[in-house]
C-alpha cells in the first residue's frame, strides 16, 4: 500500500459520508483555483492542512511526508517560470514574483487534494464516479492489482541487487519490467479462473454502503468554505 | 511529465479537460463493448493498467545524472491500441493523483491529454508506419516508444507555454523555454524509454509470452 492509501483506509474520517468529505476537499480545491493566490491560496492551504491534521488527525509527519514530494515538484515548476530565454541564453525574468502566484495556488490545491486522498480510499471515489459497470470493474481491478505488483517489483529489485544486478541500467530495468508483466497477467488469469469456477458473473464491487450525509454538517462545511472566500476578499 | 495539482489556471484546467474528454469517452465506449463481449478480459486489462502504474516506480537512469521513470505510454499503445490506452491512462493518472499525490484532479485533463492521448497516438502511429515502411520490429518498437515519450513532453511544454506565456516573447518564446529546459532530461529519457521498451518486448518474445508484436 502507499502511505496515502494506508492513512485513508485507517483514518478517523474513513467512515464519514463521502459527500461531506468531497464537499470540503473539492470546495477548497475549487477555491484554491478561483481565489487570488494571495491571500486566497494561503487561507485554503491553512484550512486544508488544519482539517487534515486537527480534524482527520492525520499524523503531522505523515502529512508533511505526503506534501513534500509534490511541493518539491511545484518548486521545480516555479523555477522554470522565473527564467526566460533571453538573447544570451537563460536569464531571470524582470518580475520573479510571477512564479509565486501559480506556486501558491498549486500548494493550496495540493493540500486540498491531500485532504481528500488522506481521508477517502480511492475505490470509494471510483464508485462515486458512477462509471459504466464494466469500467468501474476495470478501475477496481486495476486498484487491487497495484499493491501486489508493487510488492512483487520491490522483491524483484531486491533480488536483482542481491545478485549484484546492475541496478539503474536499462537492461536491468527492462528485465524487471519484462518479468513483471507476465506475472501480472498470470495473476489476473488465475483470479479469473477462480471467479469462473465459482460461477461468478456479477461485478467485483465489494464496498459497503456509504452513510448518508448530514444536512447540518454539509451546511457547516458550506459556511466554512464561504468564510474562507470571504476572508480572502476581506484581507485583500 | 505530470503537471502538478493547481498549477494551471482555471480556464486552462477546464479547457484541457474538455479537450481530453472526447478521447476518453470514445475509448471508454470501445472498451465497454470489448468487455461486454469478453468479460474475462477485464482482469487482464486491470493487471495491465496496474503494470503501467507500477512502471512509474521503476527508476531509469538518465544521461544527465538525474533519475526518472518510464511512462509505459508506448508499450501500452502498442499492446492495447490508443483508444483503450486513453481509458487505462486516465485511470492510472487518477490513481497516481489519489495514491501518490502525483499530478492532480484539476490538471487531470491536461495530463490525460499529454500522456494518455497524444503520447499513445504518436507512439502507435510511428510504430505502425515504421513497420509498414519495412523497419525491423525492434526498430519500430524503439521509434514508437521513444517518440511517444517525446510527444508527451512536447505537449506538456506546449500546455505550460499556453498557461504561462513569456512577458516579452509570448507563447512561442515560452514554449522554446519549457521545451529547452525539459529537453535536458527528457531527450535522454525518451531514448532510455525506447530502449527499455525494446528490452521488454524482446524478453517477452523470448519467454514466448508474445510471438511477435502485431503491426
Coordinates of C-alpha atoms in Angstrom, one line a residue:
Chain A
X1 CA 0.0 0.0 0.0
X2 CA 1.1 3.5 -0.5
X3 CA 1.4 5.8 2.6
X4 CA -1.6 7.8 1.4
X5 CA -3.8 4.8 0.9
X6 CA -2.9 3.3 4.3
X7 CA -3.9 6.5 6.1
X8 CA -7.1 6.9 4.0
X9 CA -8.2 3.3 5.0
X10 CA -7.4 3.6 8.7
X11 CA -8.0 7.3 9.4
X12 CA -10.5 8.9 11.7
X13 CA -12.6 10.3 8.8
X14 CA -12.8 7.0 6.9
X15 CA -16.4 6.4 7.9
X16 CA -17.7 9.9 7.3
X17 CA -20.1 10.3 4.4
X18 CA -18.3 10.8 1.1
X19 CA -20.5 13.9 0.2
X20 CA -19.2 15.7 3.3
X21 CA -15.5 15.0 2.7
X22 CA -15.9 15.7 -1.0
X23 CA -17.7 19.0 -0.5
X24 CA -14.9 20.1 1.9
X25 CA -11.9 19.0 -0.1
X26 CA -13.2 19.7 -3.6
X27 CA -14.7 23.0 -2.4
X28 CA -11.3 24.0 -1.1
X29 CA -9.7 22.8 -4.3
X30 CA -12.1 25.0 -6.3
X31 CA -11.4 28.0 -4.1
X32 CA -7.6 27.4 -4.5
X33 CA -8.1 27.8 -8.2
X34 CA -10.7 30.6 -8.2
X35 CA -9.5 32.9 -5.4
X36 CA -6.5 35.2 -6.0
X37 CA -3.4 33.3 -4.8
X38 CA -2.6 36.0 -2.1
X39 CA -4.3 35.7 0.3
X40 CA -6.8 33.1 -1.0
X41 CA -4.4 30.2 -1.6
X42 CA -2.7 30.8 1.8
X43 CA -6.1 30.6 3.5
X44 CA -7.1 27.5 1.6
X45 CA -3.7 25.9 2.4
X46 CA -4.2 26.7 6.1
X47 CA -7.8 25.4 6.1
X48 CA -6.9 22.1 4.2
X49 CA -3.9 21.4 6.4
X50 CA -5.9 22.2 9.6
X51 CA -8.8 19.9 8.5
X52 CA -6.4 17.1 7.8
X53 CA -4.2 17.5 10.9
X54 CA -6.8 18.6 13.5
X55 CA -10.0 17.2 12.0
X56 CA -9.0 13.9 10.5
X57 CA -6.0 13.6 12.9
X58 CA -3.5 12.7 10.2
X59 CA -0.1 12.4 11.9
X60 CA 1.8 15.6 11.1
X61 CA 4.9 13.6 10.0
X62 CA 2.8 11.6 7.5
X63 CA 1.1 14.8 6.2
X64 CA 4.4 16.5 5.7
X65 CA 5.8 13.4 4.0
X66 CA 2.9 13.3 1.7
X67 CA 3.1 17.1 1.0
X68 CA 6.9 17.2 0.5
X69 CA 7.1 15.3 -2.8
X70 CA 4.5 17.4 -4.7
X71 CA 5.8 20.5 -3.1
X72 CA 9.3 19.8 -4.5
X73 CA 7.8 19.3 -8.0
X74 CA 5.9 22.6 -7.6
X75 CA 9.1 24.3 -6.6
X76 CA 10.9 23.0 -9.7
X77 CA 8.0 24.0 -11.9
X78 CA 8.1 27.5 -10.3
X79 CA 11.8 27.7 -11.0
X80 CA 11.1 27.2 -14.7
X81 CA 8.8 30.2 -14.6
X82 CA 11.3 32.7 -13.2
X83 CA 13.7 32.1 -16.0
X84 CA 13.3 33.4 -19.6
X85 CA 15.0 32.6 -22.8
X86 CA 16.9 35.9 -23.4
X87 CA 19.4 36.9 -26.1
X88 CA 22.3 35.4 -24.1
X89 CA 20.6 32.2 -23.0
X90 CA 18.6 31.7 -19.9
X91 CA 18.0 34.8 -17.8
X92 CA 15.9 35.8 -14.8
X93 CA 12.6 37.4 -15.6
X94 CA 12.1 41.0 -14.7
X95 CA 9.5 40.1 -12.1
X96 CA 10.3 36.9 -10.3
X97 CA 7.1 37.2 -8.3
X98 CA 5.1 35.9 -11.3
X99 CA 6.2 32.4 -10.3
X100 CA 4.9 32.8 -6.7
X101 CA 1.3 33.1 -7.7
X102 CA 1.0 29.7 -9.5
X103 CA 3.2 28.1 -6.9
X104 CA 1.0 29.2 -4.0
X105 CA -2.1 28.2 -5.9
X106 CA -0.6 24.7 -6.6
X107 CA 0.5 24.3 -3.0
X108 CA -3.0 25.1 -1.8
X109 CA -4.6 22.8 -4.4
X110 CA -2.3 20.0 -3.4
X111 CA -3.2 20.4 0.3
X112 CA -6.9 20.2 -0.8
X113 CA -6.2 17.1 -2.9
X114 CA -4.3 15.5 0.1
X115 CA -7.3 16.2 2.3
X116 CA -9.4 14.0 0.0
X117 CA -6.7 11.4 -0.6
X118 CA -5.9 11.0 3.1
X119 CA -9.5 10.6 4.2
X120 CA -11.2 8.7 1.4
X121 CA -9.9 5.4 0.0
X122 CA -9.6 5.6 -3.8
X123 CA -12.3 2.8 -4.5
X124 CA -14.9 4.8 -2.7
X125 CA -14.2 7.7 -5.0
X126 CA -14.2 5.5 -8.1
X127 CA -17.6 4.1 -7.1
X128 CA -18.9 7.7 -6.7
X129 CA -18.0 8.4 -10.3
X130 CA -20.8 6.1 -11.4
X131 CA -18.9 4.8 -14.4
X132 CA -20.4 2.1 -16.6
X133 CA -20.2 -1.2 -14.6
X134 CA -17.5 -2.7 -16.9
X135 CA -15.2 0.4 -16.5
X136 CA -15.9 0.6 -12.7
X137 CA -14.8 -3.1 -12.5
X138 CA -11.7 -2.4 -14.6
X139 CA -10.7 0.5 -12.3
X140 CA -11.3 -1.5 -9.2
X141 CA -9.3 -4.5 -10.6
X142 CA -6.5 -2.1 -11.5
X143 CA -6.5 -0.7 -7.9
X144 CA -6.5 -4.2 -6.4
X145 CA -3.6 -5.4 -8.6
X146 CA -1.5 -2.3 -7.8
X147 CA -0.2 -3.2 -4.4
X148 CA 0.6 -6.8 -5.1
X149 CA 2.5 -5.8 -8.2
X150 CA 4.4 -3.0 -6.3
X151 CA 5.4 -5.6 -3.7
X152 CA 6.5 -8.0 -6.4
X153 CA 8.5 -5.3 -8.1
X154 CA 10.3 -4.4 -4.8
X155 CA 11.1 -8.1 -4.2
X156 CA 12.4 -8.5 -7.7
X157 CA 14.5 -5.3 -7.3
X158 CA 16.0 -6.6 -4.0
X159 CA 16.7 -10.0 -5.6
X160 CA 18.4 -8.3 -8.6
X161 CA 20.5 -6.2 -6.4
X162 CA 21.4 -9.1 -4.1
X163 CA 22.8 -10.8 -7.3
X164 CA 24.8 -7.7 -7.9
X165 CA 22.5 -6.8 -10.8
X166 CA 23.2 -3.5 -12.5
X167 CA 20.7 -1.5 -10.5
X168 CA 20.0 1.5 -12.7
X169 CA 20.9 0.1 -16.0
X170 CA 18.4 0.0 -18.8
X171 CA 18.9 -3.7 -19.3
X172 CA 18.2 -4.5 -15.6
X173 CA 15.1 -2.2 -15.6
X174 CA 13.9 -3.8 -18.8
X175 CA 14.3 -7.3 -17.5
X176 CA 12.4 -6.3 -14.3
X177 CA 9.6 -4.9 -16.4
X178 CA 9.6 -7.9 -18.7
X179 CA 9.5 -10.3 -15.7
X180 CA 6.7 -8.3 -14.0
X181 CA 4.2 -8.1 -16.9
X182 CA 3.7 -11.9 -17.4
X183 CA 3.4 -12.3 -13.6
X184 CA 0.7 -9.5 -13.6
X185 CA -1.2 -11.2 -16.4
X186 CA -0.8 -14.6 -14.9
X187 CA -2.2 -13.4 -11.6
X188 CA -5.2 -11.9 -13.4
X189 CA -5.8 -15.2 -15.3
X190 CA -5.7 -17.2 -12.1
X191 CA -8.1 -14.8 -10.5
X192 CA -10.4 -15.0 -13.5
X193 CA -10.3 -18.8 -13.4
X194 CA -11.1 -18.7 -9.7
X195 CA -14.1 -16.5 -10.2
X196 CA -15.3 -18.5 -13.2
X197 CA -15.0 -21.7 -11.1
X198 CA -17.4 -20.1 -8.6
X199 CA -19.7 -19.3 -11.4
X200 CA -19.2 -15.6 -10.8
X201 CA -21.0 -13.4 -13.3
X202 CA -21.6 -10.2 -11.3
X203 CA -19.4 -7.3 -10.6
X204 CA -16.3 -7.1 -8.5
X205 CA -17.9 -4.5 -6.3
X206 CA -17.2 -5.3 -2.6
X207 CA -17.9 -1.9 -1.0
X208 CA -20.3 -1.4 1.9
X209 CA -22.9 1.3 1.5
X210 CA -21.8 4.8 2.4
X211 CA -23.6 6.5 5.3
X212 CA -26.0 9.3 4.3
X213 CA -24.6 12.8 4.7
X214 CA -25.9 15.0 7.5
X215 CA -27.5 18.3 6.2
X216 CA -26.2 20.1 9.3
X217 CA -22.6 19.1 8.6
X218 CA -23.0 19.9 4.9
X219 CA -24.3 23.4 5.9
X220 CA -21.4 23.8 8.3
X221 CA -18.9 22.9 5.5
X222 CA -20.6 25.3 3.1
X223 CA -20.3 28.1 5.8
X224 CA -16.6 27.2 6.3
X225 CA -16.0 27.5 2.5
X226 CA -17.8 30.8 2.4
X227 CA -15.7 32.0 5.3
X228 CA -12.5 31.2 3.5
X229 CA -13.7 33.0 0.4
X230 CA -15.0 35.9 2.5
X231 CA -11.7 36.1 4.5
X232 CA -9.7 36.2 1.3
X233 CA -11.9 39.1 -0.1
X234 CA -11.6 40.9 3.2
X235 CA -7.8 40.5 3.5
X236 CA -7.4 41.8 0.0
Chain B
X1 CA 5.5 14.8 -17.3
X2 CA 2.8 15.3 -14.7
X3 CA 1.6 18.9 -14.3
X4 CA 1.0 19.2 -10.5
X5 CA -2.3 19.9 -8.9
X6 CA -3.4 23.5 -9.2
X7 CA -0.5 24.6 -11.3
X8 CA -2.7 25.5 -14.3
X9 CA -5.2 28.5 -14.1
X10 CA -8.9 27.7 -14.1
X11 CA -9.6 28.3 -17.8
X12 CA -6.7 26.0 -18.8
X13 CA -7.7 23.3 -16.4
X14 CA -11.3 23.3 -17.7
X15 CA -10.1 23.7 -21.3
X16 CA -7.8 20.7 -21.3
X17 CA -10.4 18.6 -19.5
X18 CA -12.8 19.4 -22.4
X19 CA -10.2 18.6 -25.0
X20 CA -9.3 15.3 -23.4
X21 CA -12.8 14.2 -22.6
X22 CA -14.0 13.1 -26.1
X23 CA -10.9 10.8 -26.4
X24 CA -11.6 9.2 -23.0
X25 CA -15.3 8.9 -23.6
X26 CA -14.8 7.3 -27.1
X27 CA -12.1 5.0 -25.7
X28 CA -14.5 4.1 -22.8
X29 CA -17.2 3.1 -25.3
X30 CA -14.8 0.9 -27.3
X31 CA -13.6 -0.7 -24.1
X32 CA -17.1 -1.3 -22.7
X33 CA -18.1 -3.0 -26.0
X34 CA -14.9 -5.2 -25.8
X35 CA -15.6 -6.1 -22.2
X36 CA -19.2 -7.0 -22.8
X37 CA -18.1 -9.5 -25.5
X38 CA -15.1 -10.7 -23.5
X39 CA -15.8 -10.1 -19.8
X40 CA -12.8 -12.3 -18.9
X41 CA -10.5 -9.6 -20.2
X42 CA -11.4 -7.1 -17.5
X43 CA -8.9 -8.6 -15.0
X44 CA -6.2 -8.8 -17.6
X45 CA -6.7 -5.2 -18.6
X46 CA -6.8 -4.2 -14.9
X47 CA -3.5 -6.0 -14.4
X48 CA -2.0 -4.3 -17.4
X49 CA -3.1 -0.9 -16.1
X50 CA -1.6 -1.7 -12.7
X51 CA 1.6 -2.7 -14.6
X52 CA 1.7 0.8 -16.2
X53 CA 1.2 2.4 -12.8
X54 CA 4.0 0.2 -11.3
X55 CA 6.4 1.1 -14.2
X56 CA 6.5 4.6 -12.7
X57 CA 8.1 3.1 -9.6
X58 CA 10.9 1.7 -11.8
X59 CA 13.8 4.0 -11.7
X60 CA 15.5 4.6 -15.0
X61 CA 19.0 6.1 -15.4
X62 CA 19.2 9.3 -17.3
X63 CA 22.3 10.5 -19.1
X64 CA 22.2 13.9 -17.2
X65 CA 22.7 12.0 -13.9
X66 CA 19.1 12.5 -12.9
X67 CA 16.9 9.6 -12.4
X68 CA 13.5 9.3 -13.8
X69 CA 10.9 6.7 -14.6
X70 CA 9.3 5.3 -17.8
X71 CA 5.8 6.2 -18.8
X72 CA 4.7 2.9 -20.3
X73 CA 2.8 5.0 -22.8
X74 CA 4.3 3.4 -25.9
X75 CA 4.2 -0.1 -24.7
X76 CA 0.5 0.3 -23.7
X77 CA -0.4 1.9 -27.0
X78 CA 1.3 -0.9 -29.0
X79 CA -0.3 -3.6 -26.9
X80 CA -3.9 -2.3 -26.4
X81 CA -4.3 0.4 -29.0
X82 CA -4.7 4.1 -28.3
X83 CA -8.4 4.2 -27.5
X84 CA -8.1 1.6 -24.7
X85 CA -4.9 3.4 -23.6
X86 CA -6.8 6.7 -23.2
X87 CA -9.1 5.0 -20.6
X88 CA -6.3 2.9 -18.8
X89 CA -4.1 6.0 -18.8
X90 CA -6.8 8.1 -17.3
X91 CA -7.4 5.6 -14.5
X92 CA -3.6 5.3 -13.9
X93 CA -3.3 9.1 -13.7
X94 CA -6.3 9.3 -11.4
X95 CA -4.8 6.7 -9.0
X96 CA -1.4 8.4 -9.2
X97 CA -3.1 11.6 -8.0
X98 CA -5.1 9.9 -5.2
X99 CA -2.4 7.4 -4.0
X100 CA 0.8 9.3 -4.6
X101 CA -0.3 13.0 -4.8
X102 CA 1.5 13.0 -8.2
X103 CA -0.4 15.1 -10.7
X104 CA -3.8 16.2 -9.7
X105 CA -7.6 16.4 -10.2
X106 CA -7.7 19.9 -11.7
X107 CA -4.8 19.1 -14.0
X108 CA -6.1 15.6 -14.8
X109 CA -7.4 16.8 -18.2
X110 CA -4.1 18.3 -19.3
X111 CA -2.2 15.3 -18.1
X112 CA -4.6 12.8 -19.7
X113 CA -4.2 14.7 -23.0
X114 CA -0.4 14.6 -22.9
X115 CA 0.2 11.2 -21.5
X116 CA -2.9 9.1 -22.3
X117 CA -3.9 10.7 -25.7
X118 CA -1.1 12.4 -27.5
X119 CA 1.7 10.1 -26.4
X120 CA -0.1 6.8 -27.2
X121 CA -1.4 8.0 -30.6
X122 CA 2.1 9.2 -31.6
X123 CA 3.7 6.0 -30.4
X124 CA 1.1 3.9 -32.2
X125 CA 1.2 5.9 -35.4
X126 CA 5.1 5.9 -35.5
X127 CA 5.3 2.2 -34.7
X128 CA 2.6 1.2 -37.3
X129 CA 4.1 3.4 -40.1
X130 CA 7.7 2.2 -39.4
X131 CA 6.5 -1.4 -39.7
X132 CA 4.7 -0.6 -42.9
X133 CA 7.8 1.1 -44.3
X134 CA 9.7 -2.2 -43.6
X135 CA 11.6 -1.3 -40.4
X136 CA 12.7 -4.2 -38.2
X137 CA 10.4 -5.0 -35.3
X138 CA 12.9 -3.7 -32.7
X139 CA 13.5 -0.5 -34.6
X140 CA 9.8 0.2 -34.9
X141 CA 9.2 -0.5 -31.2
X142 CA 12.1 1.8 -30.3
X143 CA 10.9 4.6 -32.5
X144 CA 7.3 4.3 -31.3
X145 CA 8.2 4.3 -27.6
X146 CA 10.8 7.0 -27.9
X147 CA 8.8 9.4 -30.0
X148 CA 5.6 8.7 -28.0
X149 CA 7.6 9.6 -24.8
X150 CA 8.9 12.7 -26.6
X151 CA 5.4 13.7 -27.7
X152 CA 4.1 13.7 -24.1
X153 CA 6.8 16.2 -23.1
X154 CA 6.4 18.4 -26.2
X155 CA 2.6 18.6 -25.4
X156 CA 3.3 19.3 -21.8
X157 CA 5.8 22.1 -22.8
X158 CA 3.0 23.5 -25.0
X159 CA 0.4 23.3 -22.2
X160 CA 2.7 25.2 -19.9
X161 CA 3.6 27.8 -22.6
X162 CA -0.1 28.5 -23.2
X163 CA -0.7 28.9 -19.5
X164 CA 2.5 30.9 -18.8
X165 CA 3.5 32.9 -21.9
X166 CA 6.8 34.8 -21.8
X167 CA 6.4 38.5 -20.8
X168 CA 8.3 39.6 -23.9
X169 CA 8.4 36.7 -26.4
X170 CA 4.8 35.4 -25.8
X171 CA 3.7 31.8 -26.2
X172 CA 6.4 30.8 -28.7
X173 CA 9.3 32.0 -26.5
X174 CA 7.7 30.3 -23.5
X175 CA 7.4 27.1 -25.5
X176 CA 11.1 27.3 -26.5
X177 CA 12.0 27.8 -22.9
X178 CA 10.0 24.9 -21.4
X179 CA 10.9 22.6 -24.3
X180 CA 14.6 23.6 -23.8
X181 CA 14.5 23.0 -20.1
X182 CA 12.8 19.7 -20.4
X183 CA 15.0 18.6 -23.3
X184 CA 18.0 18.3 -20.9
X185 CA 16.3 15.4 -19.1
X186 CA 13.6 14.3 -21.5
X187 CA 15.5 13.6 -24.6
X188 CA 17.8 11.1 -22.9
X189 CA 14.8 9.7 -21.1
X190 CA 12.9 9.2 -24.3
X191 CA 15.8 7.3 -25.7
X192 CA 16.0 5.3 -22.5
X193 CA 12.3 4.5 -22.6
X194 CA 12.6 3.4 -26.3
X195 CA 15.5 1.1 -25.4
X196 CA 13.7 -0.2 -22.3
X197 CA 10.6 -1.0 -24.4
X198 CA 12.7 -2.9 -26.9
X199 CA 14.3 -4.9 -24.0
X200 CA 10.8 -5.6 -22.5
X201 CA 9.4 -6.7 -25.9
X202 CA 12.4 -8.8 -26.7
X203 CA 12.3 -10.5 -23.3
X204 CA 8.6 -11.1 -23.6
X205 CA 9.1 -12.6 -27.0
X206 CA 12.0 -14.8 -25.7
X207 CA 9.7 -16.1 -23.0
X208 CA 7.1 -16.9 -25.5
X209 CA 4.6 -14.5 -23.9
X210 CA 4.2 -12.8 -27.2
X211 CA 5.1 -14.3 -30.6
X212 CA 5.6 -11.0 -32.4
X213 CA 4.1 -7.6 -31.8
X214 CA 1.4 -7.2 -34.4
X215 CA 1.6 -4.2 -36.6

